[in-house]
Coordinates of C-alpha atoms in Angstrom, one line a residue:
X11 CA -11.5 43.5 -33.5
X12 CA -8.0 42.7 -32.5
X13 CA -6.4 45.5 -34.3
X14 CA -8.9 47.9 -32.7
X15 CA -8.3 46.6 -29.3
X16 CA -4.5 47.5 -30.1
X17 CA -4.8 51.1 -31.1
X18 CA -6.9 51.8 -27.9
X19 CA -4.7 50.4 -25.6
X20 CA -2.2 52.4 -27.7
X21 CA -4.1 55.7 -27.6
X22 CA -5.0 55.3 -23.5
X23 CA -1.3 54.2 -22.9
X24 CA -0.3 57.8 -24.6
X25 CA -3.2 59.7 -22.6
X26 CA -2.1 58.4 -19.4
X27 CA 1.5 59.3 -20.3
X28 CA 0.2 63.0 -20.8
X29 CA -1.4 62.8 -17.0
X30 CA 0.4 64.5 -14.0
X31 CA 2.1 62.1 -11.8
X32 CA -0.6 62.4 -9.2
X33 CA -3.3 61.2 -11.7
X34 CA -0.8 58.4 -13.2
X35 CA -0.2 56.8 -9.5
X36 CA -4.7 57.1 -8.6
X37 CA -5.6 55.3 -12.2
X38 CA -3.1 52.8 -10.8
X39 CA -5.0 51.8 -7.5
X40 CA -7.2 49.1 -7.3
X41 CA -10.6 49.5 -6.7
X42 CA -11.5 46.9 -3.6
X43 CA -13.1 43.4 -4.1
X44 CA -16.7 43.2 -4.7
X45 CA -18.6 43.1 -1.3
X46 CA -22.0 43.0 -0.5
X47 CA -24.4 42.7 2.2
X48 CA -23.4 44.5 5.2
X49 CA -20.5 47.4 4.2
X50 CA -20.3 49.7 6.5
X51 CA -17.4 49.6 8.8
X52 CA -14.7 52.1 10.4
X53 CA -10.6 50.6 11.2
X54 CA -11.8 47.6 10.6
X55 CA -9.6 44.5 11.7
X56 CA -10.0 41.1 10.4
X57 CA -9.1 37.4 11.1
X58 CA -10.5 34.0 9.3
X59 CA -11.6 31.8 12.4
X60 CA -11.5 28.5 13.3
X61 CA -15.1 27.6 12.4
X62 CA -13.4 28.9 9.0
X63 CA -16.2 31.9 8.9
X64 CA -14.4 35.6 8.7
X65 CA -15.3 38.0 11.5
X66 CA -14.7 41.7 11.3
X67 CA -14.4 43.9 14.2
X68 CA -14.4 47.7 14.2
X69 CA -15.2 51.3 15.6
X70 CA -18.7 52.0 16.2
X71 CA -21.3 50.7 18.8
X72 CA -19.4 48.2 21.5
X73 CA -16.9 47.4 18.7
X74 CA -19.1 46.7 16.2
X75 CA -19.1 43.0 14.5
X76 CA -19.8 41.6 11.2
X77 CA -19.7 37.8 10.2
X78 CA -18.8 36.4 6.5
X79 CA -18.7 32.7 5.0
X80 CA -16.9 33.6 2.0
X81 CA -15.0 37.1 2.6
X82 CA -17.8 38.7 -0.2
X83 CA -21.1 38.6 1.5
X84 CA -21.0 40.4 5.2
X85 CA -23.8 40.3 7.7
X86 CA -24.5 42.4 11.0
X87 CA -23.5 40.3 14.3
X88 CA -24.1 42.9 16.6
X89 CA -21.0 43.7 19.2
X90 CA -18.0 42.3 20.2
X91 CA -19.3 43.3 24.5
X92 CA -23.0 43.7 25.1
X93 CA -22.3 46.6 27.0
X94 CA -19.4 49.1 27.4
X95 CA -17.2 48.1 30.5
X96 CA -17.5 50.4 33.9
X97 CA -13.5 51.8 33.6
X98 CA -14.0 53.1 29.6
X99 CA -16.1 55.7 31.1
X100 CA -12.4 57.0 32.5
X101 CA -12.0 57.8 29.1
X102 CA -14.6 59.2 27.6
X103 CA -18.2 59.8 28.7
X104 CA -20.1 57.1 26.5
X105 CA -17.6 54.0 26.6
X106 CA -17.0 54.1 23.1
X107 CA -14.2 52.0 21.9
X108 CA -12.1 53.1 18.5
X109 CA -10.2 50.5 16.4
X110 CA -9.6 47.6 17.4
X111 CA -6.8 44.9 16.5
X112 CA -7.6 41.0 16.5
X113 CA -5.1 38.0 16.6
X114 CA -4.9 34.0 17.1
X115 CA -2.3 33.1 19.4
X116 CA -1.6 29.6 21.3
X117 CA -5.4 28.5 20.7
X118 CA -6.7 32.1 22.0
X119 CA -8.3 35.1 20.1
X120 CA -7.4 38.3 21.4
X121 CA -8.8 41.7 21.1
X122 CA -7.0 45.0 21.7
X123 CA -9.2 48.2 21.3
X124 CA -8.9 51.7 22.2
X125 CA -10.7 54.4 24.7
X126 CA -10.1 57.8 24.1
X127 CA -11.8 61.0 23.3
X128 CA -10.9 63.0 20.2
X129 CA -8.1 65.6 20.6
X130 CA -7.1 64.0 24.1
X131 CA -4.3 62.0 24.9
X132 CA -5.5 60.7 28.0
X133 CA -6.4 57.4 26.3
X134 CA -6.2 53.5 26.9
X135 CA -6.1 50.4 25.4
X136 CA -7.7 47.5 27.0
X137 CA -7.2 43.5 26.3
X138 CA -10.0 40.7 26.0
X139 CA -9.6 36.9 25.6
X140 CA -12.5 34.3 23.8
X141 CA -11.9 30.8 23.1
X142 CA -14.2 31.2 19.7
X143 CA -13.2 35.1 18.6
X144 CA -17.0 35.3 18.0
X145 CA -18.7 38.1 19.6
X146 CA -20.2 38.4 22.3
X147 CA -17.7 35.7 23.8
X148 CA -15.4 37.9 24.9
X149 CA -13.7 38.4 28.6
X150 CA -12.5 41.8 29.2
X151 CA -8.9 42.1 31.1
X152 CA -9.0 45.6 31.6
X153 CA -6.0 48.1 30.4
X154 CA -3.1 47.0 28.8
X155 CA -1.4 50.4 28.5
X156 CA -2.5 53.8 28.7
X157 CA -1.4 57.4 28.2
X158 CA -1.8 60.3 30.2
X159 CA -1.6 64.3 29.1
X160 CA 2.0 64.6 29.9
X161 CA 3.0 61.9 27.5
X162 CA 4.5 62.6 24.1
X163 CA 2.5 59.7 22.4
X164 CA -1.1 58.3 22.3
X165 CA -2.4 55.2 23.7
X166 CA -4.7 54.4 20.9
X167 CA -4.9 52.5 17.4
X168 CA -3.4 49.1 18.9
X169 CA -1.7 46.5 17.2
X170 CA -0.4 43.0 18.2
X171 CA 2.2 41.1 16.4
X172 CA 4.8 38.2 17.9
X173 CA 8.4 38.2 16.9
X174 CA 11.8 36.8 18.4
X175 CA 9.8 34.7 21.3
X176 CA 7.8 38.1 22.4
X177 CA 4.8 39.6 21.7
X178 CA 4.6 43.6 21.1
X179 CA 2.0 45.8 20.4
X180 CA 2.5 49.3 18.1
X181 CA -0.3 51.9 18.6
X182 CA -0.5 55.9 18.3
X183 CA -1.6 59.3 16.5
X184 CA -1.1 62.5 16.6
X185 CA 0.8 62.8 19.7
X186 CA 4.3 62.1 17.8
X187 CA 3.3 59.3 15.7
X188 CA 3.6 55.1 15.9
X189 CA 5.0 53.9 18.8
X190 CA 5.7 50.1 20.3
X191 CA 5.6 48.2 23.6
X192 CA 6.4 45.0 24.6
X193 CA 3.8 42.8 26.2
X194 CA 3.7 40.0 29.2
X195 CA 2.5 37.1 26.5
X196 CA 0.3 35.6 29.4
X197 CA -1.4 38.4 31.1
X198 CA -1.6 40.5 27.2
X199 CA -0.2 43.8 29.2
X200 CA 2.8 45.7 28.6
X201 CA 5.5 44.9 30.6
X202 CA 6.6 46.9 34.0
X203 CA 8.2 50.1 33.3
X204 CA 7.8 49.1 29.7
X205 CA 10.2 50.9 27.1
X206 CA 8.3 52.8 24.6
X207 CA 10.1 52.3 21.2
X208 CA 9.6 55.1 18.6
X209 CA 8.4 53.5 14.9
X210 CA 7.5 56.5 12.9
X211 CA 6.4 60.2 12.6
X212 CA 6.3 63.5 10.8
X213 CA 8.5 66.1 10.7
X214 CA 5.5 68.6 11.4
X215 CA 2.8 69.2 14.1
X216 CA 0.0 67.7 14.0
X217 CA 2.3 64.6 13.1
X218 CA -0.5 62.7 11.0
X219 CA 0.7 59.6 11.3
X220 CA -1.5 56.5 13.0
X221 CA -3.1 53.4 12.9
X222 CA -0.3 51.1 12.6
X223 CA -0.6 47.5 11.9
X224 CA 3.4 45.1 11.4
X225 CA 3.7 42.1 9.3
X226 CA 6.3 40.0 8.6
X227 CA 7.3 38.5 5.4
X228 CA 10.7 37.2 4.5
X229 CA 13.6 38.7 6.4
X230 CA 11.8 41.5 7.1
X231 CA 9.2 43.3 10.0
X232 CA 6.9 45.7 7.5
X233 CA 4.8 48.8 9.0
X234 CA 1.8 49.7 7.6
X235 CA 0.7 52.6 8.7
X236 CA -2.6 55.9 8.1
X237 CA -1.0 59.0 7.2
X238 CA -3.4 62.2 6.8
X239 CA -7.0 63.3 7.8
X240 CA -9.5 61.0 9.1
X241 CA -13.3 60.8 10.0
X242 CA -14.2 63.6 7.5
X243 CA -16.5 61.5 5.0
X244 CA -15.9 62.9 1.2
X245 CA -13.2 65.4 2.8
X246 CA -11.0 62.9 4.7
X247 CA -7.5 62.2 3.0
X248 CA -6.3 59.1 4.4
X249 CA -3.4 57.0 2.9
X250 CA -1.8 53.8 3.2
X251 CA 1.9 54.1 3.6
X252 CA 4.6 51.3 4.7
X253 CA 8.4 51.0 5.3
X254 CA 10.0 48.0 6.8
X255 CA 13.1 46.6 9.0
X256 CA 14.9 43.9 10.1
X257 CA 14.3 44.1 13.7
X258 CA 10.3 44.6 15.4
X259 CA 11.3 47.9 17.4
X260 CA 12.7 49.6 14.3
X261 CA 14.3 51.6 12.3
X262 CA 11.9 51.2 9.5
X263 CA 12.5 52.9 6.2
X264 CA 10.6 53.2 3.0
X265 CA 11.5 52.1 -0.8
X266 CA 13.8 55.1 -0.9
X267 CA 15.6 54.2 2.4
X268 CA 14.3 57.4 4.1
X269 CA 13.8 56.6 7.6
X270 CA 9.8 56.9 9.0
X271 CA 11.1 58.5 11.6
X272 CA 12.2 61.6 9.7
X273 CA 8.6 61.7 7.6
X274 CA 9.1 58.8 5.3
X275 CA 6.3 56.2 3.9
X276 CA 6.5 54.5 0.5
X277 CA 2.1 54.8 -0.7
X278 CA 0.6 52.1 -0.9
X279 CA -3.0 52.6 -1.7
X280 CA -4.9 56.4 -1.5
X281 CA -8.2 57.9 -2.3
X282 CA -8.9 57.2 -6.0
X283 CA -12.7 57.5 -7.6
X284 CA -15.2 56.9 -5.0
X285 CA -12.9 55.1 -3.1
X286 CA -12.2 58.7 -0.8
X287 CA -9.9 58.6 2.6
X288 CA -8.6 55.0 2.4
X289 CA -7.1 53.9 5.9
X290 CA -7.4 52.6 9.4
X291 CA -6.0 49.4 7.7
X292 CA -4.8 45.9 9.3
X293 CA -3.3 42.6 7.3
X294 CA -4.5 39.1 7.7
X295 CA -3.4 35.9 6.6
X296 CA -6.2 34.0 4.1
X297 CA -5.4 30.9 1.8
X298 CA -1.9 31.8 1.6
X299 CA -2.1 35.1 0.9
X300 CA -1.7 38.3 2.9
X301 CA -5.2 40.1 2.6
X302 CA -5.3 44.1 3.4
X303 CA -8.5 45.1 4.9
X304 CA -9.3 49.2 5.5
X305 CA -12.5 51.6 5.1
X306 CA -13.0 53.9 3.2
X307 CA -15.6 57.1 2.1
X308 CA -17.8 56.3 -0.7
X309 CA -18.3 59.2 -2.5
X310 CA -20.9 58.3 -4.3
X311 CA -23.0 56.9 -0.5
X312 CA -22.8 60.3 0.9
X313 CA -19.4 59.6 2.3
X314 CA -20.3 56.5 3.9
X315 CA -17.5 54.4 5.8
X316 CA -17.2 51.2 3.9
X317 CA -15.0 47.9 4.2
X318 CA -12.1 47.9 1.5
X319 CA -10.2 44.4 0.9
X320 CA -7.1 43.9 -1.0
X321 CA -5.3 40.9 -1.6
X322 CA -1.2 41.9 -1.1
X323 CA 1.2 41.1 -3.9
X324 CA 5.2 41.4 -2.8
X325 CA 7.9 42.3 -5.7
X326 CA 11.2 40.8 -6.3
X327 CA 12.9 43.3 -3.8
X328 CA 10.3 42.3 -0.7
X329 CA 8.0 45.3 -1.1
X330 CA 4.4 45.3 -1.1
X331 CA 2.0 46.5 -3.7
X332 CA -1.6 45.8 -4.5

């Protein structure tokens, strides 16, 4: 049996050596852990609270909620607000949030989320406190930071991440890529007359780049960030790339050194199998271990949005992989 075992290995080592590069790096994704019970999600975000349950927030309904004990079995909690606030309806005509960002800080949970309506760039992001980070618990601040049509970037896709004794918060699509604020730690706002820091982009209109979420690890800031075509079920082509930097605010650069500001991303994780349009990811901390959660389209569900966890591994040089 041994022997047989060999020459298979052998003979699928040769096949794969035969495949196009494309096909070499999808056989090498991993597929995402075994979940069960409720699935469905869209940009999920993800933190392990103090009551040492999981709770997921994401786009759909009033941010829509799911609860685990173990990280493997998910269950339906409803929404993060029972009802959309009075000012989202600025922003679009149902008050219907998009990805949200969760975080722990100084004994409060807080929730960034975005209103917007697609193709638009008059968009916000608003700010909520809750002592528990369970939903319906939440306080709503109002906006944090907007953007209006005359801007070059888009208020949307937030994500919050302290460094250097300040807190700052990347966010934006289309409208020129990832971009980065710095926020007022007490209130959760951006600072007056806040600089707008430029993280990443494409050399090409529509710019697909969005959805960032930063992580440290080591000496260095890492950006994670959705490159492609979203929100198209089987036909979406979403992509997990990432670059990093010694400082928060950039320049980040990818395994090559080419600079995300001039188009560059090292993949991380893309479609692969049923496992179609991986993206609108965020990282959270879990038994040691950095954890990357994202949706995906399962192609064999009809193209159903469903939650995708990795656990993060980082190589001798300080880059990620899964």
């Amino acid at each position: 049996m041994t022997v047989r075992r060999a020459t298979v290995a052998v003979a699928a080592a040769a096949v794969l050596a035969l495949l196009p590069n494309a096909a070499q790096a999808a056989a090498s994704y991993p597929d995402p852990q075994p979940i069960s019970g409720q699935q469905i999600i869209h940009d999920p975000t993800v933190v392990k609270l103090k009551d040492g349950r999981y709770v997921a927030y994401s786009t759909g309904g009033v941010i829509g909620a799911r609860l685990s004990k173990d990280r493997v079995n998910w269950t339906d909690e409803g929404n993060a607000f029972a009802e959309p606030r009075s000012w989202w309806l600025d922003y679009n005509d149902t008050g219907d949030p998009w990805a949200p960002d969760i975080s722990y800080l100084d004994g409060t949970y807080w929730l960034y989320y975005a209103v917007s309506s697609w193709g638009t760039n008059h968009s916000a992001i608003g700010v909520a406190t809750s002592k528990s980070g369970l939903p319906g618990t939440w306080t709503d601040h109002g906006k944090a930071f907007s953007s209006q049509a005359s801007d070059t970037w888009n208020a949307i896709d937030p994500a919050v991440i302290r460094a250097n004794g300040k807190l700052w918060m990347s966010f934006g699509s289309y409208w020129s890529g990832i971009r980065m604020v710095e926020l007022n730690p007490r209130t959760g706002k951006a600072v007056p007359d806040a600089k707008v820091h430029h993280l990443a982009t494409r050399p090409d209109a529509p710019y697909a780049v969005e959805g960032p979420a930063i992580v440290r690890h080591g000496r260095y800031f890492y950006l994670f960030a959705s490159y492609d075509a979203c929100c198209q079920g089987v036909n979406s082509t979403y992509k997990i790339r990432v670059g990093r930097s010694t400082s928060v605010a950039g320049p980040y650069v990818d395994k090559d050194g080419k600079p995300l500001l001039e188009g560059g991303g090292t993949l991380l994780l893309a479609g692969h199998g049923r496992f179609v349009g991986t993206g609108g990811e965020s990282v959270f901390r879990d038994k040691g271990k950095d954890v990357l959660a994202y949706h995906y389209y399962d192609a064999e569900d009809n193209g159903t949005p469903k939650l995708g966890l990795n656990e993060l591994s980082w190589d001798k040089t300080g880059w990620p992989g899964l």
